[in-house]
Amino acid sequence: MSIPVAGRIRAGIRVLTRKAEAVPLAKKIYDEGVERELSFDTIEEQIIRAVPDLERPLVPKNVPFFTARACDFPHPETAKAILDLYGEDRGDGVRRLYRFPVIFPADAWQRVMPHELVTWTSSERKFWSEYSADGATRYCKMHEAVPVDAGSRRVIRLWGGRKHVARPENGGVCDPESCKEYQSRQCNLNGKFIFFIPGVRSLSAFDLPTNSFYAMRAAIEKFQTIAFMRGGRIGGYLDGQGTTFFISKRLTEVSRIDEFGHPTRVSQWLIELEAPVDVSSLLRPGDEPEAIEMRAQEAVVVLEGPQVSMPVRTAPEASGADACEGNPVEKKSAEPMQRMPSAEPPSKGQPKGPALSPQTAKAAPPASSSRSAAQQPPAAARTGAGTAPDGDAAAASELEWVLESAKALGVPADRFETYAAKRWGAGWKLNPGGRRQALKDISAFADDANGFRRKIAAEVDVFK
């Protein structure tokens, strides 16, 4: 699923050409449009209608600031809120957006910085690129021809729009150097950053379009570096102090090849992704709030001893006073209060572990077709009739459930235990909160077995 976007911040502006600047009427329309915060497309249309001799009166200009214009947001006040929070006046009397904090809504950089090589017709995409699942190969895609009914010769109505197929040329692989559209400048790089801005209220994200290869390549390198140090994560705050990424601009000399094949260097304001964080804090996973909570619970167990029994509650039958005061209600045929937040315990006859997508099921090691009695979920992990389970049996059941979930994603039990002990402390298995946090950690990668194994490898094999 794509991340919904509700507004756009732009990296540049458009200005009048030299020819258009010499026309007073065109200059007047441009100045009035900028003052009213009209889009540059609208300003250009008004100039062309007023001065038909000017076919293209506006050209892009690279500037050191970003623009947040009311016309680029469904709620115009959002643009004002962004400028009020993070706008700066750097001596010219105009408040502009030079640098602002961002929070990315996903951990995969391909989701928060989607990009493609794309060829457009007057109304739609003709060809475009897509990466393979592992991000190593880029394919060229196109729309499949609309099928026609053989009898009536009518176009068949399609469910969900036209299908996407690989382009026949080059075996479907995107190779810009042998692509006639790319060489004739019909196919160009198109990308964007997708993010939230702290302090700006919006259910949907914002985006920042860019077609700079250098800016995107530098951002990918920083995404991968931060993800490597944070166990595969780039989303959310970077640390417990609320540190975020920042987006700004930096004047950089970039090289390019001119029409005659000669290398030249030009200065450009490129989008720069910053991460002003203490790197050493990212390399200390034991200092995270979850790990501190686990160690606190471990201390409670040491001082007070483990719980002998686990109180249970049946929510529909609990009295109003008990429910309000938080007192557990002992009942038979009830479920344990300690429940995993990210997945339900398996019912009888169902496999243990997180629900896997078909893609993850292929990536995970195949399970045995027949299970022994010892491999079946114990009674403490199932719902149904019976008395409340013993505390030790429930803890053993939850631990087995966690280890089976990790095994379903291709991580052996002993390797996951090594990872969990390093991340949350040696007593994570004894604490209900520790087991709950472990299952939550696993469930976050239920559809990404490869990512889960990479995360475990980073923590166990790299950060020793």
PDB file of C-alpha atoms in Angstrom, residues 71-316:
ATOM      1  CA  CYS A  71      -2.170  25.981  -3.324  1.00  0.00           C
ATOM      2  CA  ASP A  72      -0.169  22.773  -2.752  1.00  0.00           C
ATOM      3  CA  PHE A  73      -2.148  21.751   0.349  1.00  0.00           C
ATOM      4  CA  PRO A  74      -5.803  20.686   0.715  1.00  0.00           C
ATOM      5  CA  HIS A  75      -5.951  22.917   3.797  1.00  0.00           C
ATOM      6  CA  PRO A  76      -4.168  26.191   2.911  1.00  0.00           C
ATOM      7  CA  GLU A  77      -3.479  26.974   6.572  1.00  0.00           C
ATOM      8  CA  THR A  78      -1.085  23.991   6.663  1.00  0.00           C
ATOM      9  CA  ALA A  79       1.456  25.900   4.558  1.00  0.00           C
ATOM     10  CA  LYS A  80       1.272  28.829   6.970  1.00  0.00           C
ATOM     11  CA  ALA A  81       1.713  26.497   9.948  1.00  0.00           C
ATOM     12  CA  ILE A  82       4.889  25.050   8.431  1.00  0.00           C
ATOM     13  CA  LEU A  83       6.370  28.486   7.775  1.00  0.00           C
ATOM     14  CA  ASP A  84       5.376  29.760  11.229  1.00  0.00           C
ATOM     15  CA  LEU A  85       7.125  26.804  12.886  1.00  0.00           C
ATOM     16  CA  TYR A  86      10.260  26.457  10.784  1.00  0.00           C
ATOM     17  CA  GLY A  87      10.510  29.495   8.495  1.00  0.00           C
ATOM     18  CA  GLU A  88      13.549  31.806   8.767  1.00  0.00           C
ATOM     19  CA  ASP A  89      14.349  35.344   7.742  1.00  0.00           C
ATOM     20  CA  ARG A  90      18.003  35.334   6.681  1.00  0.00           C
ATOM     21  CA  GLY A  91      18.385  39.059   6.215  1.00  0.00           C
ATOM     22  CA  ASP A  92      16.272  39.776   3.137  1.00  0.00           C
ATOM     23  CA  GLY A  93      13.042  40.505   5.011  1.00  0.00           C
ATOM     24  CA  VAL A  94      11.244  37.406   3.672  1.00  0.00           C
ATOM     25  CA  ARG A  95      10.431  34.393   5.842  1.00  0.00           C
ATOM     26  CA  ARG A  96      11.362  31.230   3.920  1.00  0.00           C
ATOM     27  CA  LEU A  97      11.764  27.521   4.592  1.00  0.00           C
ATOM     28  CA  TYR A  98      15.469  26.640   4.627  1.00  0.00           C
ATOM     29  CA  ARG A  99      15.556  23.662   7.004  1.00  0.00           C
ATOM     30  CA  PHE A 100      12.857  21.602   8.729  1.00  0.00           C
ATOM     31  CA  PRO A 101      12.567  18.357  10.766  1.00  0.00           C
ATOM     32  CA  VAL A 102      10.913  15.251   9.341  1.00  0.00           C
ATOM     33  CA  ILE A 103       9.801  11.849  10.616  1.00  0.00           C
ATOM     34  CA  PHE A 104       9.586   9.008   8.134  1.00  0.00           C
ATOM     35  CA  PRO A 105       6.524   6.736   8.405  1.00  0.00           C
ATOM     36  CA  ALA A 106       8.172   3.449   7.349  1.00  0.00           C
ATOM     37  CA  ASP A 107      11.439   1.578   7.832  1.00  0.00           C
ATOM     38  CA  ALA A 108      12.077   0.689   4.170  1.00  0.00           C
ATOM     39  CA  TRP A 109      13.780   3.542   2.313  1.00  0.00           C
ATOM     40  CA  GLN A 110      12.015   2.458  -0.898  1.00  0.00           C
ATOM     41  CA  ARG A 111       8.699   3.346   0.799  1.00  0.00           C
ATOM     42  CA  VAL A 112       9.720   6.783   2.059  1.00  0.00           C
ATOM     43  CA  MET A 113      11.756   7.747  -1.020  1.00  0.00           C
ATOM     44  CA  PRO A 114      10.004   6.099  -4.004  1.00  0.00           C
ATOM     45  CA  HIS A 115      11.563   6.889  -7.365  1.00  0.00           C
ATOM     46  CA  GLU A 116      11.411   5.666 -10.925  1.00  0.00           C
ATOM     47  CA  LEU A 117      12.613   6.282 -14.440  1.00  0.00           C
ATOM     48  CA  VAL A 118       9.439   7.200 -16.297  1.00  0.00           C
ATOM     49  CA  THR A 119       8.314   8.125 -19.808  1.00  0.00           C
ATOM     50  CA  TRP A 120       5.119  10.170 -20.026  1.00  0.00           C
ATOM     51  CA  THR A 121       2.654  10.646 -22.842  1.00  0.00           C
ATOM     52  CA  SER A 122       0.301  13.616 -22.844  1.00  0.00           C
ATOM     53  CA  SER A 123      -2.083  11.789 -20.503  1.00  0.00           C
ATOM     54  CA  GLU A 124      -0.355   8.872 -18.736  1.00  0.00           C
ATOM     55  CA  ARG A 125       2.804   6.918 -18.022  1.00  0.00           C
ATOM     56  CA  LYS A 126       4.019   4.943 -21.022  1.00  0.00           C
ATOM     57  CA  PHE A 127       7.031   3.155 -19.506  1.00  0.00           C
ATOM     58  CA  TRP A 128       8.320   3.159 -15.953  1.00  0.00           C
ATOM     59  CA  SER A 129      10.823   1.307 -13.798  1.00  0.00           C
ATOM     60  CA  GLU A 130      10.215  -0.920 -10.774  1.00  0.00           C
ATOM     61  CA  TYR A 131      12.695  -2.607  -8.468  1.00  0.00           C
ATOM     62  CA  SER A 132      12.702  -6.302  -7.681  1.00  0.00           C
ATOM     63  CA  ALA A 133      11.806  -7.440  -4.159  1.00  0.00           C
ATOM     64  CA  ASP A 134      15.462  -7.471  -3.092  1.00  0.00           C
ATOM     65  CA  GLY A 135      16.111  -4.024  -4.595  1.00  0.00           C
ATOM     66  CA  ALA A 136      18.978  -5.338  -6.734  1.00  0.00           C
ATOM     67  CA  THR A 137      17.377  -5.340 -10.203  1.00  0.00           C
ATOM     68  CA  ARG A 138      15.401  -2.618 -11.960  1.00  0.00           C
ATOM     69  CA  TYR A 139      12.717  -3.693 -14.436  1.00  0.00           C
ATOM     70  CA  CYS A 140      10.954  -1.715 -17.183  1.00  0.00           C
ATOM     71  CA  LYS A 141       7.153  -1.919 -16.992  1.00  0.00           C
ATOM     72  CA  MET A 142       4.293  -0.998 -19.280  1.00  0.00           C
ATOM     73  CA  HIS A 143       0.519  -1.372 -19.446  1.00  0.00           C
ATOM     74  CA  GLU A 144      -0.789  -4.625 -20.856  1.00  0.00           C
ATOM     75  CA  ALA A 145      -2.920  -4.276 -23.970  1.00  0.00           C
ATOM     76  CA  VAL A 146      -6.628  -4.129 -23.139  1.00  0.00           C
ATOM     77  CA  PRO A 147      -8.223  -7.498 -24.081  1.00  0.00           C
ATOM     78  CA  VAL A 148     -11.084  -7.599 -26.584  1.00  0.00           C
ATOM     79  CA  ASP A 149     -13.942 -10.077 -26.590  1.00  0.00           C
ATOM     80  CA  ALA A 150     -13.574 -12.340 -29.639  1.00  0.00           C
ATOM     81  CA  GLY A 151     -17.299 -12.516 -30.295  1.00  0.00           C
ATOM     82  CA  SER A 152     -18.554  -8.987 -29.763  1.00  0.00           C
ATOM     83  CA  ARG A 153     -15.241  -7.239 -30.488  1.00  0.00           C
ATOM     84  CA  ARG A 154     -15.861  -5.095 -27.442  1.00  0.00           C
ATOM     85  CA  VAL A 155     -13.250  -4.141 -24.907  1.00  0.00           C
ATOM     86  CA  ILE A 156     -13.424  -6.324 -21.809  1.00  0.00           C
ATOM     87  CA  ARG A 157     -14.092  -4.410 -18.604  1.00  0.00           C
ATOM     88  CA  LEU A 158     -11.110  -4.766 -16.305  1.00  0.00           C
ATOM     89  CA  TRP A 159     -11.225  -5.180 -12.555  1.00  0.00           C
ATOM     90  CA  GLY A 160      -8.723  -2.912 -10.812  1.00  0.00           C
ATOM     91  CA  GLY A 161      -7.450  -1.200 -13.956  1.00  0.00           C
ATOM     92  CA  ARG A 162      -4.995  -2.332 -16.596  1.00  0.00           C
ATOM     93  CA  LYS A 163      -2.432  -4.953 -15.692  1.00  0.00           C
ATOM     94  CA  HIS A 164       1.283  -4.125 -15.558  1.00  0.00           C
ATOM     95  CA  VAL A 165       3.650  -6.287 -17.602  1.00  0.00           C
ATOM     96  CA  ALA A 166       7.379  -6.286 -18.339  1.00  0.00           C
ATOM     97  CA  ARG A 167       8.419  -4.410 -21.457  1.00  0.00           C
ATOM     98  CA  PRO A 168       9.548  -6.887 -24.152  1.00  0.00           C
ATOM     99  CA  GLU A 169      12.795  -5.041 -24.943  1.00  0.00           C
ATOM    100  CA  ASN A 170      15.934  -6.065 -23.017  1.00  0.00           C
ATOM    101  CA  GLY A 171      14.087  -8.964 -21.440  1.00  0.00           C
ATOM    102  CA  GLY A 172      12.113  -6.538 -19.300  1.00  0.00           C
ATOM    103  CA  VAL A 173      15.241  -5.135 -17.605  1.00  0.00           C
ATOM    104  CA  CYS A 174      15.615  -1.348 -17.309  1.00  0.00           C
ATOM    105  CA  ASP A 175      18.915  -0.421 -18.955  1.00  0.00           C
ATOM    106  CA  PRO A 176      19.091   3.360 -19.520  1.00  0.00           C
ATOM    107  CA  GLU A 177      22.245   3.185 -21.664  1.00  0.00           C
ATOM    108  CA  SER A 178      20.480   1.033 -24.277  1.00  0.00           C
ATOM    109  CA  CYS A 179      17.050   2.675 -23.932  1.00  0.00           C
ATOM    110  CA  LYS A 180      16.086   4.937 -26.821  1.00  0.00           C
ATOM    111  CA  GLU A 181      13.588   6.866 -24.670  1.00  0.00           C
ATOM    112  CA  TYR A 182      16.227   7.648 -22.050  1.00  0.00           C
ATOM    113  CA  GLN A 183      18.819   8.639 -24.653  1.00  0.00           C
ATOM    114  CA  SER A 184      16.321  10.985 -26.336  1.00  0.00           C
ATOM    115  CA  ARG A 185      15.455  12.514 -22.909  1.00  0.00           C
ATOM    116  CA  GLN A 186      11.885  11.229 -23.011  1.00  0.00           C
ATOM    117  CA  CYS A 187      12.559   9.021 -19.966  1.00  0.00           C
ATOM    118  CA  ASN A 188      13.752  10.816 -16.835  1.00  0.00           C
ATOM    119  CA  LEU A 189      14.322  10.183 -13.157  1.00  0.00           C
ATOM    120  CA  ASN A 190      11.411  11.127 -10.924  1.00  0.00           C
ATOM    121  CA  GLY A 191      11.346  10.669  -7.153  1.00  0.00           C
ATOM    122  CA  LYS A 192      10.121  12.132  -3.890  1.00  0.00           C
ATOM    123  CA  PHE A 193      10.586  12.034  -0.131  1.00  0.00           C
ATOM    124  CA  ILE A 194       7.513  11.131   1.965  1.00  0.00           C
ATOM    125  CA  PHE A 195       7.449  12.264   5.593  1.00  0.00           C
ATOM    126  CA  PHE A 196       5.583  13.822   8.510  1.00  0.00           C
ATOM    127  CA  ILE A 197       6.598  17.170  10.022  1.00  0.00           C
ATOM    128  CA  PRO A 198       6.627  17.359  13.842  1.00  0.00           C
ATOM    129  CA  GLY A 199       4.216  19.960  15.152  1.00  0.00           C
ATOM    130  CA  VAL A 200       2.118  20.078  11.955  1.00  0.00           C
ATOM    131  CA  ARG A 201      -1.199  18.316  12.459  1.00  0.00           C
ATOM    132  CA  SER A 202      -2.074  16.032   9.577  1.00  0.00           C
ATOM    133  CA  LEU A 203      -3.300  12.456   9.296  1.00  0.00           C
ATOM    134  CA  SER A 204      -1.631  12.124   5.886  1.00  0.00           C
ATOM    135  CA  ALA A 205       2.021  12.669   5.049  1.00  0.00           C
ATOM    136  CA  PHE A 206       3.729  15.357   2.951  1.00  0.00           C
ATOM    137  CA  ASP A 207       6.072  14.875   0.019  1.00  0.00           C
ATOM    138  CA  LEU A 208       9.034  16.681  -1.526  1.00  0.00           C
ATOM    139  CA  PRO A 209       9.582  15.887  -5.235  1.00  0.00           C
ATOM    140  CA  THR A 210      13.088  15.738  -6.673  1.00  0.00           C
ATOM    141  CA  ASN A 211      14.715  14.567  -9.880  1.00  0.00           C
ATOM    142  CA  SER A 212      18.289  14.891  -8.636  1.00  0.00           C
ATOM    143  CA  PHE A 213      20.255  11.654  -8.900  1.00  0.00           C
ATOM    144  CA  TYR A 214      22.927  13.024  -6.559  1.00  0.00           C
ATOM    145  CA  ALA A 215      20.436  14.001  -3.831  1.00  0.00           C
ATOM    146  CA  MET A 216      18.681  10.633  -3.912  1.00  0.00           C
ATOM    147  CA  ARG A 217      21.898   8.623  -3.950  1.00  0.00           C
ATOM    148  CA  ALA A 218      23.223  10.521  -0.914  1.00  0.00           C
ATOM    149  CA  ALA A 219      19.909  10.033   0.897  1.00  0.00           C
ATOM    150  CA  ILE A 220      19.934   6.269   0.230  1.00  0.00           C
ATOM    151  CA  GLU A 221      23.424   6.000   1.729  1.00  0.00           C
ATOM    152  CA  LYS A 222      22.292   7.805   4.894  1.00  0.00           C
ATOM    153  CA  PHE A 223      19.109   5.736   5.143  1.00  0.00           C
ATOM    154  CA  GLN A 224      21.129   2.529   4.919  1.00  0.00           C
ATOM    155  CA  THR A 225      23.675   3.739   7.489  1.00  0.00           C
ATOM    156  CA  ILE A 226      21.024   4.711  10.049  1.00  0.00           C
ATOM    157  CA  ALA A 227      19.064   1.497   9.423  1.00  0.00           C
ATOM    158  CA  PHE A 228      22.198  -0.591   9.930  1.00  0.00           C
ATOM    159  CA  MET A 229      22.872   1.043  13.296  1.00  0.00           C
ATOM    160  CA  ARG A 230      19.227   0.889  14.443  1.00  0.00           C
ATOM    161  CA  GLY A 231      18.545  -2.739  13.567  1.00  0.00           C
ATOM    162  CA  GLY A 232      16.787  -1.983  10.264  1.00  0.00           C
ATOM    163  CA  ARG A 233      14.736   0.998  11.461  1.00  0.00           C
ATOM    164  CA  ILE A 234      14.561   4.500   9.974  1.00  0.00           C
ATOM    165  CA  GLY A 235      10.970   5.374  10.887  1.00  0.00           C
ATOM    166  CA  GLY A 236       9.922   7.389  13.928  1.00  0.00           C
ATOM    167  CA  TYR A 237      12.240   9.288  16.246  1.00  0.00           C
ATOM    168  CA  LEU A 238      15.897   8.314  16.034  1.00  0.00           C
ATOM    169  CA  ASP A 239      16.429   8.010  19.791  1.00  0.00           C
ATOM    170  CA  GLY A 240      14.729   8.426  23.133  1.00  0.00           C
ATOM    171  CA  GLN A 241      15.357  12.195  23.107  1.00  0.00           C
ATOM    172  CA  GLY A 242      13.027  12.850  20.167  1.00  0.00           C
ATOM    173  CA  THR A 243      15.794  13.435  17.599  1.00  0.00           C
ATOM    174  CA  THR A 244      14.551  13.556  14.006  1.00  0.00           C
ATOM    175  CA  PHE A 245      15.970  13.725  10.516  1.00  0.00           C
ATOM    176  CA  PHE A 246      16.271  17.215   8.987  1.00  0.00           C
ATOM    177  CA  ILE A 247      15.885  18.210   5.346  1.00  0.00           C
ATOM    178  CA  SER A 248      17.888  21.196   4.132  1.00  0.00           C
ATOM    179  CA  LYS A 249      19.891  22.319   1.084  1.00  0.00           C
ATOM    180  CA  ARG A 250      23.598  22.474   0.442  1.00  0.00           C
ATOM    181  CA  LEU A 251      25.456  24.199  -2.395  1.00  0.00           C
ATOM    182  CA  THR A 252      27.464  21.466  -4.098  1.00  0.00           C
ATOM    183  CA  GLU A 253      29.546  21.144  -7.230  1.00  0.00           C
ATOM    184  CA  VAL A 254      28.298  18.229  -9.316  1.00  0.00           C
ATOM    185  CA  SER A 255      29.805  16.812 -12.478  1.00  0.00           C
ATOM    186  CA  ARG A 256      27.906  16.331 -15.708  1.00  0.00           C
ATOM    187  CA  ILE A 257      28.687  15.359 -19.279  1.00  0.00           C
ATOM    188  CA  ASP A 258      27.877  17.969 -21.907  1.00  0.00           C
ATOM    189  CA  GLU A 259      26.550  17.284 -25.407  1.00  0.00           C
ATOM    190  CA  PHE A 260      30.084  16.781 -26.724  1.00  0.00           C
ATOM    191  CA  GLY A 261      31.051  14.210 -24.070  1.00  0.00           C
ATOM    192  CA  HIS A 262      33.224  16.566 -22.058  1.00  0.00           C
ATOM    193  CA  PRO A 263      32.956  16.506 -18.218  1.00  0.00           C
ATOM    194  CA  THR A 264      31.989  19.789 -16.629  1.00  0.00           C
ATOM    195  CA  ARG A 265      31.235  20.871 -13.066  1.00  0.00           C
ATOM    196  CA  VAL A 266      28.342  23.087 -12.060  1.00  0.00           C
ATOM    197  CA  SER A 267      27.152  24.388  -8.684  1.00  0.00           C
ATOM    198  CA  GLN A 268      23.679  23.328  -7.540  1.00  0.00           C
ATOM    199  CA  TRP A 269      21.616  23.547  -4.391  1.00  0.00           C
ATOM    200  CA  LEU A 270      20.967  19.890  -3.580  1.00  0.00           C
ATOM    201  CA  ILE A 271      18.511  18.469  -1.069  1.00  0.00           C
ATOM    202  CA  GLU A 272      20.439  17.157   1.920  1.00  0.00           C
ATOM    203  CA  LEU A 273      19.186  14.696   4.507  1.00  0.00           C
ATOM    204  CA  GLU A 274      20.703  15.275   7.951  1.00  0.00           C
ATOM    205  CA  ALA A 275      20.607  13.086  11.048  1.00  0.00           C
ATOM    206  CA  PRO A 276      21.998  15.199  13.947  1.00  0.00           C
ATOM    207  CA  VAL A 277      22.140  12.315  16.400  1.00  0.00           C
ATOM    208  CA  ASP A 278      24.802  10.960  18.733  1.00  0.00           C
ATOM    209  CA  VAL A 279      25.860   7.859  16.808  1.00  0.00           C
ATOM    210  CA  SER A 280      27.030   6.134  19.974  1.00  0.00           C
ATOM    211  CA  SER A 281      23.454   6.220  21.293  1.00  0.00           C
ATOM    212  CA  LEU A 282      22.289   4.261  18.248  1.00  0.00           C
ATOM    213  CA  LEU A 283      24.878   1.579  18.972  1.00  0.00           C
ATOM    214  CA  ARG A 284      23.630   1.026  22.537  1.00  0.00           C
ATOM    215  CA  PRO A 285      20.348  -0.890  22.134  1.00  0.00           C
ATOM    216  CA  GLY A 286      20.354  -1.680  25.867  1.00  0.00           C
ATOM    217  CA  ASP A 287      19.605   1.997  26.620  1.00  0.00           C
ATOM    218  CA  GLU A 288      16.258   1.974  24.819  1.00  0.00           C
ATOM    219  CA  PRO A 289      13.104   2.487  26.947  1.00  0.00           C
ATOM    220  CA  GLU A 290      11.940  -1.079  26.240  1.00  0.00           C
ATOM    221  CA  ALA A 291      15.219  -2.512  27.510  1.00  0.00           C
ATOM    222  CA  ILE A 292      15.101  -0.342  30.637  1.00  0.00           C
ATOM    223  CA  GLU A 293      11.569  -1.558  31.325  1.00  0.00           C
ATOM    224  CA  MET A 294      12.677  -5.169  30.914  1.00  0.00           C
ATOM    225  CA  ARG A 295      15.530  -4.718  33.379  1.00  0.00           C
ATOM    226  CA  ALA A 296      13.160  -3.081  35.867  1.00  0.00           C
ATOM    227  CA  GLN A 297      10.780  -6.036  35.661  1.00  0.00           C
ATOM    228  CA  GLU A 298      13.708  -8.425  36.062  1.00  0.00           C
ATOM    229  CA  ALA A 299      14.680  -6.612  39.260  1.00  0.00           C
ATOM    230  CA  VAL A 300      11.125  -7.004  40.587  1.00  0.00           C
ATOM    231  CA  VAL A 301      11.306 -10.761  39.975  1.00  0.00           C
ATOM    232  CA  VAL A 302      14.634 -10.959  41.827  1.00  0.00           C
ATOM    233  CA  LEU A 303      13.304  -9.011  44.816  1.00  0.00           C
ATOM    234  CA  GLU A 304       9.779 -10.416  45.088  1.00  0.00           C
ATOM    235  CA  GLY A 305      10.088 -13.787  43.368  1.00  0.00           C
ATOM    236  CA  PRO A 306       8.201 -15.055  40.313  1.00  0.00           C
ATOM    237  CA  GLN A 307       4.425 -15.092  40.202  1.00  0.00           C
ATOM    238  CA  VAL A 308       3.057 -18.489  41.247  1.00  0.00           C
ATOM    239  CA  SER A 309      -0.227 -18.112  39.437  1.00  0.00           C
ATOM    240  CA  MET A 310      -1.542 -15.847  36.725  1.00  0.00           C
ATOM    241  CA  PRO A 311      -4.804 -14.021  37.494  1.00  0.00           C
ATOM    242  CA  VAL A 312      -7.384 -14.271  34.764  1.00  0.00           C
ATOM    243  CA  ARG A 313     -10.286 -12.165  33.687  1.00  0.00           C
ATOM    244  CA  THR A 314     -13.331 -12.623  31.559  1.00  0.00           C
ATOM    245  CA  ALA A 315     -14.109  -9.093  30.421  1.00  0.00           C
ATOM    246  CA  PRO A 316     -17.875  -9.524  29.736  1.00  0.00           C
TER     247      PRO A 316
END
